Amino acid sequence: MKKYLTATLIMLMLVGCNVQTEAPTVDNKQNACDMECERVERGSTKDLIQDMVPVLSLDESIEFLDKTGVLFYSFESCPWCYDALPVMLDEFKIHKAPLYYVDLKKEERSEDNPSYVKLLEKVNGEVDGKVFVPFALFLNEGKIVGSHTGTTNDHVIVNGNLPAISDKQKLELGEIYEKLFTKLEKEANLQAGND
């Protein structure tokens, strides 16, 4: 009986484990979409936002860069964005800071696009030469309060697929967004008090 139970437990452990082919990394490029990530299917991020937040084009987001609020750069078929957006929306409901979804189409992310180059110049200290999505940019009257690229460091492709974000990863990402929303609110309140 002991042998049977031991064999059964070992089998369950083996069947229940995923073999991770890519190690978790602190490099946010591993947990964010680049131009080639559409090979991993999810749903459409635009279906998630419905009428909850305004949708901006890249050019409209450039015009917003001197204002106060949060810009969530994404594109419709990005699986990391699809997993991150509900977490962002939950924090948005709590904090009520202005939030805008920016539809950053892959063909717009080109050094030949003056609007993209202008975005890169503005967020130069927040990104490393390219905007990977999801990219959340927190602004107070044009000053960058903070930003976050990707989801969590361990939300990576496993066996050629991106697993859905886990509850633990959602909690971690929620804490990241919560801190950024709080920082934005404090800066905006401090500035309001100085006017």
C-alpha positions as a printed NumPy array, in Angstrom:
array([[  0.   ,   0.   ,   0.   ],
       [  2.858,   2.388,   0.856],
       [  4.485,   1.74 ,  -2.518],
       [  1.193,   2.489,  -4.291],
       [  0.682,   5.75 ,  -2.383],
       [  4.27 ,   6.834,  -2.957],
       [  4.046,   6.044,  -6.674],
       [  0.709,   7.87 ,  -6.931],
       [  2.081,  10.965,  -5.186],
       [  5.142,  11.033,  -7.411],
       [  2.962,  10.676, -10.515],
       [  0.663,  13.486,  -9.368],
       [  3.643,  15.734,  -8.711],
       [  5.087,  15.036, -12.15 ],
       [  1.803,  15.534, -13.971],
       [  0.998,  18.706, -12.058],
       [  4.352,  20.399, -12.668],
       [  5.168,  22.54 , -15.642],
       [  8.687,  22.44 , -16.931],
       [  9.882,  25.987, -17.28 ],
       [ 12.011,  26.397, -20.38 ],
       [ 12.84 ,  30.022, -19.725],
       [ 14.055,  31.041, -16.301],
       [ 12.364,  33.974, -14.596],
       [ 14.363,  37.107, -15.069],
       [ 14.398,  40.631, -13.772],
       [ 14.647,  41.822, -17.357],
       [ 11.196,  43.275, -18.037],
       [ 11.627,  42.488, -21.739],
       [ 10.975,  38.849, -20.834],
       [  7.584,  39.664, -19.317],
       [  6.345,  42.223, -21.801],
       [  5.324,  42.121, -25.442],
       [  7.569,  43.203, -28.181],
       [  6.56 ,  43.334, -31.823],
       [  6.696,  39.551, -32.198],
       [  4.63 ,  38.365, -29.224],
       [  1.328,  38.022, -31.042],
       [  2.05 ,  34.313, -31.477],
       [  0.583,  33.758, -27.982],
       [ -3.208,  34.033, -28.051],
       [ -5.467,  35.486, -25.337],
       [ -8.339,  37.811, -26.029],
       [ -8.627,  41.437, -26.987],
       [ -7.658,  44.041, -24.429],
       [-10.242,  46.38 , -25.932],
       [-12.932,  43.889, -24.903],
       [-11.745,  44.238, -21.3  ],
       [-11.977,  48.019, -21.13 ],
       [-15.313,  48.397, -22.931],
       [-16.448,  51.908, -21.921],
       [-14.556,  52.048, -18.615],
       [-11.682,  54.257, -19.796],
       [-11.014,  56.426, -22.84 ],
       [ -8.93 ,  54.964, -25.664],
       [ -6.197,  57.191, -27.053],
       [ -4.101,  56.905, -30.164],
       [ -0.34 ,  57.309, -29.95 ],
       [ -0.634,  60.933, -31.116],
       [ -3.334,  61.656, -28.528],
       [ -1.121,  60.17 , -25.823],
       [  1.712,  62.486, -26.895],
       [ -0.643,  65.44 , -26.384],
       [ -1.503,  64.08 , -22.908],
       [  2.138,  63.859, -21.74 ],
       [  1.98 ,  67.286, -20.063],
       [ -1.125,  66.421, -18.032],
       [ -1.933,  64.353, -14.92 ],
       [ -3.071,  60.752, -15.116],
       [ -2.075,  57.25 , -16.106],
       [ -1.391,  56.098, -19.651],
       [ -1.628,  52.323, -20.152],
       [  0.172,  51.491, -23.412],
       [ -0.978,  48.234, -24.955],
       [ -2.226,  46.639, -28.124],
       [ -5.25 ,  44.424, -28.613],
       [ -3.63 ,  40.997, -28.94 ],
       [ -0.854,  41.376, -26.344],
       [ -1.242,  38.485, -23.855],
       [  0.717,  40.223, -21.066],
       [ -1.5  ,  43.285, -21.526],
       [ -4.598,  41.11 , -21.397],
       [ -3.451,  39.712, -18.052],
       [ -2.287,  43.072, -16.638],
       [ -5.249,  45.218, -17.663],
       [ -7.82 ,  43.793, -15.188],
       [ -5.326,  44.396, -12.368],
       [ -4.843,  47.989, -13.56 ],
       [ -8.61 ,  48.499, -13.819],
       [ -9.102,  47.214, -10.254],
       [ -6.598,  49.762,  -8.95 ],
       [ -8.169,  52.474, -11.114],
       [-11.553,  51.82 ,  -9.47 ],
       [ -9.992,  52.324,  -6.043],
       [ -7.859,  55.357,  -6.797],
       [ -9.932,  57.179,  -9.415],
       [ -6.914,  58.87 , -11.005],
       [ -7.528,  59.525, -14.694],
       [ -6.637,  56.399, -16.681],
       [ -6.289,  56.171, -20.446],
       [ -5.757,  53.1  , -22.599],
       [ -3.283,  53.859, -25.386],
       [ -3.599,  51.616, -28.411],
       [  0.054,  51.412, -29.453],
       [ -0.097,  49.395, -32.63 ],
       [  3.046,  47.452, -33.516],
       [  3.49 ,  49.285, -36.82 ],
       [  3.634,  52.565, -34.873],
       [  6.636,  51.4  , -32.809],
       [  9.195,  52.402, -35.386],
       [ 12.12 ,  54.8  , -35.339],
       [ 10.609,  56.184, -38.572],
       [  7.495,  57.366, -36.732],
       [  8.002,  60.919, -35.352],
       [  5.307,  60.393, -32.703],
       [  6.986,  57.238, -31.427],
       [ 10.353,  59.004, -31.356],
       [  8.761,  61.833, -29.356],
       [  7.321,  59.293, -26.895],
       [ 10.75 ,  57.65 , -26.541],
       [ 12.326,  61.052, -25.831],
       [  9.741,  61.771, -23.121],
       [ 10.049,  58.378, -21.394],
       [ 13.791,  58.009, -21.992],
       [ 14.616,  57.283, -18.337],
       [ 11.762,  54.779, -18.023],
       [ 12.51 ,  52.528, -21.017],
       [ 15.628,  51.164, -22.641],
       [ 15.38 ,  52.373, -26.225],
       [ 11.993,  50.78 , -26.943],
       [  8.53 ,  50.775, -25.4  ],
       [  7.514,  47.261, -24.471],
       [  3.886,  46.731, -23.463],
       [  2.092,  46.689, -21.158],
       [  3.655,  49.982, -20.168],
       [  1.958,  52.047, -17.468],
       [  3.103,  55.664, -17.268],
       [  2.081,  57.762, -14.254],
       [  2.217,  61.541, -14.861],
       [  1.64 ,  64.614, -12.72 ],
       [  1.397,  67.763, -14.84 ],
       [  3.85 ,  66.276, -17.307],
       [  6.345,  65.049, -14.715],
       [  6.852,  61.291, -14.717],
       [  5.98 ,  60.034, -11.244],
       [  6.732,  56.421, -12.121],
       [  6.181,  53.656, -14.613],
       [  5.966,  49.898, -14.896],
       [  6.688,  47.652, -17.865],
       [  5.304,  44.139, -18.137],
       [  3.598,  42.181, -15.396],
       [  5.764,  40.329, -12.837],
       [  9.273,  38.952, -13.192],
       [  8.063,  35.345, -13.085],
       [  5.211,  35.762, -15.605],
       [  7.148,  34.346, -18.542],
       [  6.673,  32.009, -21.469],
       [  6.713,  28.34 , -20.431],
       [  6.933,  25.577, -23.045],
       [  6.151,  28.057, -25.811],
       [  3.057,  29.473, -24.09 ],
       [  2.349,  32.271, -21.658],
       [  0.367,  30.832, -18.741],
       [ -2.472,  32.983, -17.454],
       [ -1.351,  35.255, -14.671],
       [ -1.674,  33.527, -11.29 ],
       [ -3.448,  34.93 ,  -8.249],
       [ -0.067,  35.478,  -6.585],
       [  1.198,  37.362,  -9.654],
       [ -1.999,  39.433,  -9.771],
       [ -1.475,  40.389,  -6.141],
       [  2.159,  41.349,  -6.797],
       [  1.235,  43.408,  -9.858],
       [ -1.64 ,  45.03 ,  -7.958],
       [  0.791,  46.109,  -5.246],
       [  3.093,  47.634,  -7.867],
       [  0.223,  49.581,  -9.45 ],
       [ -1.162,  50.564,  -6.033],
       [  2.176,  52.095,  -5.012],
       [  2.367,  54.034,  -8.267],
       [ -1.22 ,  55.317,  -7.959],
       [ -0.528,  56.342,  -4.347],
       [  2.681,  58.118,  -5.353],
       [  0.794,  59.948,  -8.108],
       [ -1.953,  60.985,  -5.686],
       [  0.59 ,  62.255,  -3.134],
       [  2.454,  64.28 ,  -5.738],
       [ -0.762,  65.72 ,  -7.144],
       [ -2.012,  66.583,  -3.624],
       [  1.33 ,  68.147,  -2.667],
       [  1.265,  70.266,  -5.783],
       [ -2.378,  71.219,  -5.212],
       [ -1.434,  72.328,  -1.688],
       [  1.346,  74.547,  -3.037],
       [ -0.84 ,  76.395,  -5.537]])
